[in-house]
Short mmCIF file of C-alpha atoms in Angstrom, two decimals:
data_model
loop_
_atom_site.label_atom_id
_atom_site.label_comp_id
_atom_site.label_asym_id
_atom_site.label_seq_id
_atom_site.Cartn_x
_atom_site.Cartn_y
_atom_site.Cartn_z
CA UNK A 17 0.00 0.00 0.00
CA UNK A 18 1.76 3.16 -1.22
CA UNK A 19 1.23 6.90 -1.12
CA UNK A 20 0.14 7.03 -4.78
CA UNK A 21 -2.85 9.25 -5.36
CA UNK A 22 -5.88 7.77 -7.13
CA UNK A 23 -5.78 10.74 -9.50
CA UNK A 24 -2.59 9.42 -11.09
CA UNK A 25 -4.24 6.19 -12.19
CA UNK A 26 -3.86 5.75 -15.97
CA UNK A 27 -2.16 9.16 -16.26
CA UNK A 28 0.74 9.36 -18.70
CA UNK A 29 2.70 12.58 -19.07
CA UNK A 30 5.70 13.52 -21.16
CA UNK A 31 8.86 14.78 -19.52
CA UNK A 32 8.66 18.56 -19.30
CA UNK A 33 11.22 21.08 -20.42
CA UNK A 34 13.87 22.03 -17.84
CA UNK A 35 15.43 25.45 -17.46
CA UNK A 36 19.02 25.26 -18.70
CA UNK A 37 19.88 28.90 -19.38
CA UNK A 38 19.51 32.41 -17.98
CA UNK A 39 16.29 34.10 -19.10
CA UNK A 40 14.30 37.28 -18.49
CA UNK A 41 10.55 37.54 -18.10
CA UNK A 42 7.95 40.01 -16.85
CA UNK A 43 6.29 37.66 -14.32
CA UNK A 44 7.90 34.60 -12.74
CA UNK A 45 5.61 32.14 -10.96
CA UNK A 46 7.26 29.55 -8.71
CA UNK A 47 5.03 26.52 -8.27
CA UNK A 48 2.78 25.03 -10.97
CA UNK A 49 -0.03 23.72 -8.80
CA UNK A 50 -3.59 25.03 -8.63
CA UNK A 51 -2.57 28.58 -7.69
CA UNK A 52 0.38 28.95 -10.04
CA UNK A 53 -1.40 27.64 -13.13
CA UNK A 54 -4.58 29.62 -12.40
CA UNK A 55 -2.59 32.81 -11.90
CA UNK A 56 -0.78 32.13 -15.19
CA UNK A 57 -4.17 31.68 -16.84
CA UNK A 58 -5.29 35.16 -15.75
CA UNK A 59 -1.93 36.75 -16.61
CA UNK A 60 -1.06 34.85 -19.78
CA UNK A 61 -0.88 37.97 -21.99
CA UNK A 62 1.79 39.60 -19.78
CA UNK A 63 4.92 37.53 -20.56
CA UNK A 64 4.69 34.85 -17.88
CA UNK A 65 7.17 32.13 -16.96
CA UNK A 66 6.14 29.37 -14.57
CA UNK A 67 8.50 26.83 -13.00
CA UNK A 68 7.99 23.75 -10.85
CA UNK A 69 10.52 21.65 -8.97
CA UNK A 70 8.98 18.40 -10.26
CA UNK A 71 6.43 17.21 -12.80
CA UNK A 72 3.24 19.22 -13.05
CA UNK A 73 0.36 17.26 -11.59
CA UNK A 74 2.47 15.53 -8.93
CA UNK A 75 2.49 18.17 -6.21
CA UNK A 76 0.15 18.90 -3.30
CA UNK A 77 -2.95 19.44 -5.46
CA UNK A 78 -2.69 15.84 -6.66
CA UNK A 79 -3.27 14.57 -3.13
CA UNK A 80 -6.54 16.40 -2.50
CA UNK A 81 -10.00 14.83 -2.64
CA UNK A 82 -11.05 16.88 -5.67
CA UNK A 83 -14.12 18.41 -3.97
CA UNK A 84 -15.12 21.91 -5.08
CA UNK A 85 -17.58 23.30 -2.55
CA UNK A 86 -18.22 26.34 -0.40
CA UNK A 87 -20.05 24.33 2.27
CA UNK A 88 -17.03 23.85 4.50
CA UNK A 89 -16.20 23.17 8.12
CA UNK A 90 -14.18 26.41 8.21
CA UNK A 91 -16.96 28.96 7.57
CA UNK A 92 -17.00 30.22 11.17
CA UNK A 93 -14.41 33.00 11.51
CA UNK A 94 -15.39 34.89 14.65
CA UNK A 95 -16.76 38.01 12.96
CA UNK A 96 -19.36 38.65 10.26
CA UNK A 97 -17.05 40.53 7.91
CA UNK A 98 -14.55 37.67 7.64
CA UNK A 99 -17.27 35.01 7.53
CA UNK A 100 -19.18 36.68 4.70
CA UNK A 101 -16.00 37.49 2.79
CA UNK A 102 -14.66 33.95 3.10
CA UNK A 103 -17.99 32.36 2.04
CA UNK A 104 -18.28 34.60 -1.02
CA UNK A 105 -14.64 33.93 -1.92
CA UNK A 106 -15.30 30.19 -1.96
CA UNK A 107 -18.36 30.63 -4.17
CA UNK A 108 -16.38 32.78 -6.59
CA UNK A 109 -13.52 30.27 -6.58
CA UNK A 110 -15.94 27.47 -7.47
CA UNK A 111 -17.26 29.56 -10.34
CA UNK A 112 -13.71 30.28 -11.54
CA UNK A 113 -12.87 26.57 -11.71
CA UNK A 114 -16.16 25.73 -13.40
CA UNK A 115 -15.76 28.48 -15.99
CA UNK A 116 -12.19 27.43 -16.83
CA UNK A 117 -13.29 23.81 -17.25
CA UNK A 118 -16.29 24.54 -19.45
CA UNK A 119 -14.81 27.34 -21.57
CA UNK A 120 -11.64 25.36 -22.32
CA UNK A 121 -13.29 21.93 -22.58
CA UNK A 122 -10.96 20.43 -19.97
CA UNK A 123 -11.64 16.72 -19.50
CA UNK A 124 -11.30 16.24 -15.75
CA UNK A 125 -14.28 14.06 -14.75
CA UNK A 126 -16.30 17.13 -13.81
CA UNK A 127 -19.52 16.07 -12.08
CA UNK A 128 -22.18 18.23 -10.44
CA UNK A 129 -23.39 16.96 -7.07
CA UNK A 130 -24.68 17.89 -3.63
CA UNK A 131 -22.54 18.86 -0.64
CA UNK A 132 -23.46 17.91 2.92
CA UNK A 133 -22.16 19.31 6.19
CA UNK A 134 -23.06 16.91 8.97
CA UNK A 135 -22.88 16.76 12.75
CA UNK A 136 -21.32 13.90 14.70
CA UNK A 137 -22.33 15.29 18.10
CA UNK A 138 -24.33 18.08 19.75
CA UNK A 139 -21.39 20.48 19.57
CA UNK A 140 -21.35 20.00 15.79
CA UNK A 141 -25.08 20.72 15.64
CA UNK A 142 -24.51 24.10 17.30
CA UNK A 143 -21.74 24.85 14.82
CA UNK A 144 -23.94 24.01 11.83
CA UNK A 145 -26.75 26.22 13.22
CA UNK A 146 -24.28 29.13 13.23
CA UNK A 147 -23.19 28.31 9.67
CA UNK A 148 -26.86 28.36 8.62
CA UNK A 149 -27.00 32.00 9.72
CA UNK A 150 -23.99 32.85 7.55
CA UNK A 151 -25.60 31.18 4.54
CA UNK A 152 -28.97 32.85 5.18
CA UNK A 153 -27.64 36.39 5.47
CA UNK A 154 -25.85 35.90 2.15
CA UNK A 155 -28.99 34.51 0.47
CA UNK A 156 -27.49 31.06 -0.04
CA UNK A 157 -30.15 28.37 -0.27
CA UNK A 158 -29.69 25.19 1.74
CA UNK A 159 -31.82 22.30 2.95
CA UNK A 160 -31.90 20.62 6.34
CA UNK A 161 -31.60 16.84 6.30
CA UNK A 162 -32.04 15.14 9.66
CA UNK A 163 -31.15 11.55 8.74
CA UNK A 164 -27.99 11.86 6.61
CA UNK A 165 -25.76 8.82 7.22
CA UNK A 166 -26.99 8.44 10.79
CA UNK A 167 -25.71 11.89 11.75
CA UNK A 168 -27.22 14.09 14.44
CA UNK A 169 -28.04 16.82 11.93
CA UNK A 170 -26.96 17.99 8.47
CA UNK A 171 -27.51 20.64 5.81
CA UNK A 172 -27.20 20.35 2.04
CA UNK A 173 -26.42 22.68 -0.86
CA UNK A 174 -26.88 21.67 -4.48
CA UNK A 175 -24.60 23.85 -6.64
CA UNK A 176 -21.25 22.13 -6.04
CA UNK A 177 -19.13 19.65 -7.99
CA UNK A 178 -16.17 17.28 -7.97
CA UNK A 179 -13.26 16.83 -10.38
CA UNK A 180 -10.11 14.85 -10.97
CA UNK A 181 -7.61 17.53 -9.84
CA UNK A 182 -4.66 16.06 -11.75
CA UNK A 183 -6.54 16.05 -15.05
CA UNK A 184 -7.62 19.61 -14.33
CA UNK A 185 -4.02 20.75 -13.80
CA UNK A 186 -2.78 18.92 -16.89
CA UNK A 187 -5.63 20.38 -18.95
CA UNK A 188 -4.78 23.85 -17.72
CA UNK A 189 -1.12 23.25 -18.49
CA UNK A 190 -1.97 22.19 -22.05
CA UNK A 191 -4.14 25.29 -22.49
CA UNK A 192 -1.30 27.55 -21.34
CA UNK A 193 1.55 25.76 -23.14
CA UNK A 194 1.43 28.01 -26.22
CA UNK A 195 1.03 31.25 -24.28
CA UNK A 196 3.25 30.82 -21.21
CA UNK A 197 6.81 29.55 -20.79
CA UNK A 198 6.62 26.42 -18.61
CA UNK A 199 9.62 24.67 -17.04
CA UNK A 200 9.41 21.48 -14.97
CA UNK A 201 12.10 19.85 -12.81
CA UNK A 202 13.41 23.36 -12.25
CA UNK A 203 14.11 24.16 -8.61
CA UNK A 204 14.24 27.72 -7.27
CA UNK A 205 16.73 27.90 -4.40
CA UNK A 206 17.16 31.62 -3.75
CA UNK A 207 16.32 35.08 -5.03
CA UNK A 208 17.60 38.63 -4.76
CA UNK A 209 16.31 42.06 -5.73
CA UNK A 210 18.68 44.32 -7.65
CA UNK A 211 18.12 47.31 -9.92
CA UNK A 212 14.32 46.92 -9.75
CA UNK A 213 14.49 43.26 -10.84
CA UNK A 214 13.99 40.00 -9.01
CA UNK A 215 16.84 37.61 -9.74
CA UNK A 216 15.87 34.03 -8.94
CA UNK A 217 18.36 31.18 -8.93
CA UNK A 218 16.91 28.14 -10.70
CA UNK A 219 18.93 25.00 -11.54
CA UNK A 220 22.13 27.08 -11.20
CA UNK A 221 20.75 29.50 -13.80
CA UNK A 222 19.07 32.85 -13.21
CA UNK A 223 15.67 34.29 -14.11
CA UNK A 224 15.20 38.05 -14.05
CA UNK A 225 11.64 39.29 -13.57
CA UNK A 226 9.64 42.39 -12.73
CA UNK A 227 7.19 40.40 -10.62
CA UNK A 228 7.70 37.32 -8.48
CA UNK A 229 4.82 35.05 -7.40
CA UNK A 230 5.57 32.23 -4.94
CA UNK A 231 2.85 29.55 -4.87
CA UNK A 232 4.79 26.56 -3.56
CA UNK A 233 2.26 25.67 -0.86
CA UNK A 234 4.80 26.29 1.88
CA UNK A 235 7.09 29.18 0.76
CA UNK A 236 10.53 27.82 -0.01
CA UNK A 237 12.33 30.52 2.01
CA UNK A 238 11.55 31.42 5.64
CA UNK A 239 11.88 35.12 4.78
CA UNK A 240 8.78 34.88 2.57
CA UNK A 241 6.12 35.82 5.10
CA UNK A 242 7.78 34.14 8.11
CA UNK A 243 5.28 31.31 7.66
CA UNK A 244 6.83 29.01 10.32
CA UNK A 245 5.81 31.65 12.88
CA UNK A 246 2.33 32.33 11.47
CA UNK A 247 0.95 28.94 10.50
CA UNK A 248 1.25 25.22 11.09
CA UNK A 249 0.93 22.04 9.06
CA UNK A 250 -1.72 19.36 9.35
CA UNK A 251 -1.57 15.88 7.92
CA UNK A 252 -4.42 13.56 6.97
CA UNK A 253 -4.92 10.17 5.36
CA UNK A 254 -7.34 9.29 2.56
CA UNK A 255 -8.51 5.74 1.96
CA UNK A 256 -9.68 4.59 -1.46
CA UNK A 257 -12.06 1.66 -1.84
CA UNK A 258 -14.23 0.11 -4.53
CA UNK A 259 -17.84 1.22 -4.48
CA UNK A 260 -20.89 -0.39 -6.06
CA UNK A 261 -22.79 2.81 -6.84
CA UNK A 262 -21.63 6.30 -7.77
CA UNK A 263 -23.52 8.49 -5.32
CA UNK A 264 -24.08 12.09 -6.32
CA UNK A 265 -22.83 13.84 -3.22
CA UNK A 266 -19.74 14.80 -1.21
CA UNK A 267 -19.68 15.50 2.50
CA UNK A 268 -17.62 16.66 5.44
CA UNK A 269 -18.29 16.66 9.17
CA UNK A 270 -18.66 19.99 10.97
CA UNK A 271 -15.55 19.21 13.02
CA UNK A 272 -13.58 18.55 9.84
CA UNK A 273 -12.65 15.00 10.87
CA UNK A 274 -14.59 13.00 8.29
CA UNK A 275 -14.72 13.53 4.55
CA UNK A 276 -16.42 11.48 1.84
CA UNK A 277 -16.65 11.71 -1.93
CA UNK A 278 -17.29 9.31 -4.78
CA UNK A 279 -15.45 8.98 -8.08
CA UNK A 280 -16.42 7.38 -11.36
CA UNK A 281 -13.33 6.94 -13.56
CA UNK A 282 -13.14 6.79 -17.36
CA UNK A 283 -13.51 3.01 -17.42
CA UNK A 284 -16.75 3.09 -15.43
CA UNK A 285 -15.11 1.86 -12.23
CA UNK A 286 -16.51 3.44 -9.08
CA UNK A 287 -14.60 4.44 -5.95
CA UNK A 288 -15.26 5.92 -2.56
CA UNK A 289 -12.70 8.24 -0.95
CA UNK A 290 -12.84 8.46 2.82
CA UNK A 291 -10.79 10.24 5.48
CA UNK A 292 -11.54 10.26 9.18
CA UNK A 293 -9.05 12.63 10.76
CA UNK A 294 -6.27 15.15 10.34
CA UNK A 295 -4.05 16.70 12.96
CA UNK A 296 -0.86 18.66 13.42
CA UNK A 297 1.95 17.08 11.46
CA UNK A 298 4.11 15.97 14.38
CA UNK A 299 1.17 14.03 15.85
CA UNK A 300 0.72 12.02 12.64
CA UNK A 301 4.20 10.61 12.04
CA UNK A 302 3.35 7.03 13.03
CA UNK A 303 2.16 6.22 9.53
CA UNK A 304 1.61 2.51 10.03
CA UNK A 305 -0.57 3.08 13.09
CA UNK A 306 -2.58 5.80 11.34
CA UNK A 307 -3.21 3.76 8.21
CA UNK A 308 -4.23 0.70 10.23
CA UNK A 309 -6.71 2.83 12.17
CA UNK A 310 -8.19 4.19 8.93
CA UNK A 311 -8.57 0.66 7.54
CA UNK A 312 -10.21 -0.54 10.74
CA UNK A 313 -12.71 2.35 10.88
CA UNK A 314 -13.61 1.95 7.22
CA UNK A 315 -14.31 -1.73 7.75
CA UNK A 316 -16.32 -1.06 10.91
CA UNK A 317 -18.43 1.80 9.52
CA UNK A 318 -18.87 0.88 5.84
CA UNK A 319 -17.90 -2.80 5.76
CA UNK A 320 -15.49 -1.99 2.94
CA UNK A 321 -11.85 -2.88 2.41
CA UNK A 322 -9.43 -0.11 1.53
CA UNK A 323 -7.40 -0.82 -1.62
CA UNK A 324 -4.99 2.10 -1.27
CA UNK A 325 -4.18 4.94 1.12
CA UNK A 326 -2.44 8.22 0.49
CA UNK A 327 -1.61 11.06 2.83
CA UNK A 328 -1.77 14.78 2.29
CA UNK A 329 -0.53 17.83 4.16
CA UNK A 330 -1.59 21.45 4.11
CA UNK A 331 -0.63 24.73 5.72
CA UNK A 332 -3.17 26.03 8.27
CA UNK A 333 -3.22 29.64 9.40
CA UNK A 334 -4.44 30.38 12.92
CA UNK A 335 -7.53 32.23 11.64
CA UNK A 336 -8.10 29.64 8.86
CA UNK A 337 -7.90 32.28 6.13
CA UNK A 338 -5.15 32.08 3.47
CA UNK A 339 -2.16 34.40 3.39
CA UNK A 340 -2.44 35.47 -0.23
CA UNK A 341 -1.54 38.67 -1.99
CA UNK A 342 1.26 41.22 -2.22
CA UNK A 343 3.84 40.67 0.51
CA UNK A 344 6.25 43.37 -0.65
CA UNK A 345 6.27 45.57 -3.72
CA UNK A 346 5.73 43.27 -6.76
CA UNK A 347 6.35 40.13 -4.67
CA UNK A 348 3.30 37.93 -4.07
CA UNK A 349 2.75 34.78 -2.03
CA UNK A 350 -0.13 32.35 -1.54
CA UNK A 351 -0.30 29.80 1.26
CA UNK A 352 -2.39 28.66 4.22
CA UNK A 353 -5.31 26.97 2.46
CA UNK A 354 -6.30 25.01 5.59
CA UNK A 355 -7.41 21.89 3.76
CA UNK A 356 -9.38 23.58 0.97
CA UNK A 357 -6.70 23.96 -1.69
CA UNK A 358 -8.82 23.89 -4.85
CA UNK A 359 -11.03 26.82 -3.88
CA UNK A 360 -8.52 28.79 -1.81
CA UNK A 361 -5.81 28.22 -4.40
CA UNK A 362 -8.05 29.49 -7.19
CA UNK A 363 -9.27 32.60 -5.35
CA UNK A 364 -5.69 33.35 -4.27
CA UNK A 365 -4.67 33.29 -7.93
CA UNK A 366 -7.46 35.78 -8.71
CA UNK A 367 -6.39 38.10 -5.88
CA UNK A 368 -2.78 38.05 -7.11
CA UNK A 369 -3.60 38.47 -10.80
CA UNK A 370 -6.02 41.30 -10.05
CA UNK A 371 -3.26 43.04 -8.09
CA UNK A 372 -0.85 42.83 -11.01
CA UNK A 373 -3.53 43.79 -13.53
CA UNK A 374 -4.47 46.82 -11.43
CA UNK A 375 -8.00 45.61 -10.66
CA UNK A 376 -9.85 45.93 -7.36
CA UNK A 377 -10.52 42.69 -5.49
CA UNK A 378 -13.02 42.47 -2.65
CA UNK A 379 -11.04 39.72 -0.88
CA UNK A 380 -7.68 41.51 -0.88
CA UNK A 381 -7.98 42.91 2.65
CA UNK A 382 -9.21 39.69 4.29
CA UNK A 383 -6.54 37.52 2.62
CA UNK A 384 -3.75 40.09 3.07
CA UNK A 385 -0.49 38.18 3.85
CA UNK A 386 0.72 41.07 6.03
CA UNK A 387 -2.27 41.00 8.39
CA UNK A 388 -1.95 39.97 12.04
CA UNK A 389 -2.71 36.27 12.41
CA UNK A 390 -2.53 35.67 16.17
CA UNK A 391 0.79 36.34 17.89
CA UNK A 392 -0.09 34.36 21.03
CA UNK A 393 -1.15 31.29 19.06
CA UNK A 394 2.02 31.63 17.01
CA UNK A 395 4.17 31.66 20.13
CA UNK A 396 2.44 28.56 21.51
CA UNK A 397 2.84 26.76 18.21
CA UNK A 398 6.52 27.62 17.99
CA UNK A 399 7.07 26.27 21.49
CA UNK A 400 5.54 23.01 20.22
CA UNK A 401 7.70 23.20 17.07
CA UNK A 402 10.84 23.72 19.14
CA UNK A 403 9.97 20.61 21.14
CA UNK A 404 9.50 18.65 17.92
CA UNK A 405 12.77 20.00 16.52
CA UNK A 406 14.73 19.06 19.63
CA UNK A 407 13.11 15.62 19.93
CA UNK A 408 13.94 14.96 16.27
CA UNK A 409 17.58 15.54 17.15
CA UNK A 410 17.62 12.94 19.89
CA UNK A 411 15.06 10.43 18.64
CA UNK A 412 16.61 7.16 17.57
CA UNK A 413 15.09 6.10 14.27
CA UNK A 414 15.06 2.34 14.14
CA UNK A 415 12.70 0.12 12.17
CA UNK A 416 13.06 -3.35 10.78
CA UNK A 417 14.37 -2.08 7.45
CA UNK A 418 15.41 1.51 8.23
CA UNK A 419 17.64 3.12 10.81
CA UNK A 420 19.91 6.07 11.51
CA UNK A 421 23.63 5.85 12.13
CA UNK A 422 26.45 8.33 12.62
CA UNK A 423 29.81 8.41 10.86
CA UNK A 424 32.45 11.13 11.15
CA UNK A 425 29.96 13.29 13.12
CA UNK A 426 27.42 13.15 10.29
CA UNK A 427 24.08 11.40 10.65
CA UNK A 428 22.83 9.16 7.84
CA UNK A 429 19.63 7.24 7.22
CA UNK A 430 19.76 3.77 5.73
CA UNK A 431 16.88 1.87 4.14
CA UNK A 432 17.24 -1.75 3.03
CA UNK A 433 14.77 -2.69 0.29
CA UNK A 434 13.16 -6.06 -0.51
CA UNK A 435 16.15 -6.98 -2.69
CA UNK A 436 18.48 -6.33 0.24
CA UNK A 437 19.92 -3.26 -1.47
CA UNK A 438 20.98 -0.34 0.74
CA UNK A 439 19.79 3.23 0.15
CA UNK A 440 21.68 5.84 2.16
CA UNK A 441 20.72 9.50 2.65
CA UNK A 442 21.62 12.44 4.85
CA UNK A 443 19.14 12.51 7.73
CA UNK A 444 18.98 16.29 8.29
CA UNK A 445 16.22 18.18 6.43
CA UNK A 446 17.86 20.98 4.40
CA UNK A 447 14.94 23.34 5.14
CA UNK A 448 15.44 24.06 8.85
CA UNK A 449 17.54 21.18 10.13
CA UNK A 450 15.01 18.74 11.64
CA UNK A 451 15.95 15.07 11.60
CA UNK A 452 13.84 13.00 9.21
CA UNK A 453 11.65 10.01 10.02
CA UNK A 454 11.29 6.97 7.79
CA UNK A 455 7.75 6.40 6.51
CA UNK A 456 7.39 2.65 6.06
CA UNK A 457 4.02 3.01 4.33
CA UNK A 458 5.10 5.26 1.45
CA UNK A 459 8.81 4.31 1.71
CA UNK A 460 9.93 7.90 2.08
CA UNK A 461 11.93 10.04 4.50
CA UNK A 462 9.56 12.63 6.00
CA UNK A 463 10.21 15.80 7.98
CA UNK A 464 8.13 16.06 11.20
CA UNK A 465 8.53 19.84 11.33
CA UNK A 466 7.41 21.24 7.95
CA UNK A 467 6.45 18.18 5.83
CA UNK A 468 9.31 18.00 3.33
CA UNK A 469 9.44 14.52 1.82
CA UNK A 470 12.26 12.63 0.09
CA UNK A 471 12.41 9.26 -1.67
CA UNK A 472 14.65 6.41 -0.51
CA UNK A 473 17.55 7.77 -2.56
CA UNK A 474 17.21 11.30 -1.19
CA UNK A 475 15.48 12.97 -4.12
CA UNK A 476 13.05 15.69 -3.04
CA UNK A 477 9.36 14.90 -3.54
CA UNK A 478 7.66 17.73 -1.60
CA UNK A 479 9.03 20.96 -0.15
CA UNK A 480 9.44 23.39 1.48
CA UNK A 481 13.00 22.07 1.21
CA UNK A 482 14.44 22.79 -2.20
CA UNK A 483 17.51 20.60 -1.81
CA UNK A 484 17.81 16.81 -1.92
CA UNK A 485 19.44 14.67 0.79
CA UNK A 486 21.29 12.44 -1.63
CA UNK A 487 24.64 10.98 -0.64
CA UNK A 488 26.82 11.02 -3.72
CA UNK A 489 28.61 7.74 -4.19
CA UNK A 490 32.37 8.05 -4.27
CA UNK A 491 34.01 7.06 -7.49
CA UNK A 492 36.21 4.00 -7.23
#
C-alpha cells in the first residue's frame, strides 16, 4: 500500500522542459499547482514564466479529494465581515474553476453533485446552526436533512461539484503551453532584488523578472512571510475503496474530521474516498498506526476494504484564512489553504492576478499576507515546534528495514529494500535542520517539522525544502 494518489491512475505525461539557461521575463511564478497555473491563466498575456521543482500534476494538489464546494467546516471566523468574505470567496472560486473547465473543454471528470455538512455530536449541531445563519444572510439556499448517514443533523447545498484535480491541472497546463513559458524539474533555491528586478536562482541558472509570485504551498524561504511563525501544518490520510454505486454527493463533518466523496473513472469503475481525521503534522508521524486505524474504521463503519491509502498535508493559518496577496512591492505569495486547496488556491490566484492587472478585489484585505494572524497562538505553536525540533535531534530512528547511524559526526539514514539493497541518505532536512523520520508506508523520509518529503535515494518529492538529501557515491 503506497502513497500514490488515485488521480494518477492511468495518467501518462511527457517529460517537461527544464530550465538550462539564464532568461528574463515580466512575471515569474514559482510553483505550478492550482494557484500557479490559475494565476498564469489570468496573466497569460503579460509575458509569464512558470517553474515547478517536479512534474506538473504531482504536487500537493494531486493529493486532495477533488471536492469543489463552499459548504465547508471552516466557515465560522469569529466576525461577520470575515465570515461573509470567506464564504463569497469560496463561491467565486468554485465559479472560476467551473468556468475554466467549461470554456476550455478540460476533460477532468467534472460532475455536479450535492454537498453535505453533517454533525457527529451536539457540539457540531450548534456549529452548523451558526453556519446556517452565515448562509442565510448571504442569500445562499440550503436544505436541512435530519437523517444523513446516521448523523445528528446535516444541511445540504446543491450547486457544487467534484473533479479529478490532476486532469484539471494537466488540462490547464496544455491550455497555457502556447502562451506561457513552462519549465518542470526546475528548482528555485534563492532570489535577490537588484536594480528593480527579481533575480531568482533556478537549476544554477538565473531568471530576471519584474514580478515574483511564490505559490509553492509552503514558501521555499523562511523570509517569505515568516510562515513558520504564522501557521502550522496538518496531515491527513485518505482511503480509497471500490464502491458499487456512484452516489451524487460529497460530505464533510462539521468538526472537519470525516470527509467522503465518490469517483467514477473513465472506465466506469466506481470508488469511494474516505478520510476520518487530520491533525498537526508531528502528531501524525506514526504512519503505520494511522493507516491501520483508517482501515479498521472503514471496515467497521462501511464494511469496505481499503485498496490504497495516500496522505496529504496542508498549511493552516491560525484564523483559517489564506495568506495570499502582495507581501512586498511586486512580490506575491499564496499559502495557508487550511485543507481547501482547490477553492482557496483558485481565489488566491485571482487576488494576485487582479493586483498585477491593477484591478480591485473584494477579498484583498481579508486575505492580506501582512495582516496579524494571532501572535499568542504563534508563540504557543513555535514552542511546540521547538519541542519537535529538539526531539527529532535525539530520537533514535530504528525500524526493521530503516535506521539512523552516525559516521564522522554526520548522521545518515539507511533503508534496506526487498532486494536487500541499501539506500543511504543524509538525515537532516535541508529546510530548517530537523531530523527526518522513515515512513514505512510510502517508503519515504519525512520531515516532522514542515512536511518535506524525500524518496529512498534522497530525491526531493515535496518541499518546502528545495535541496535533496542524496549521498553522492564516491568514485572507485
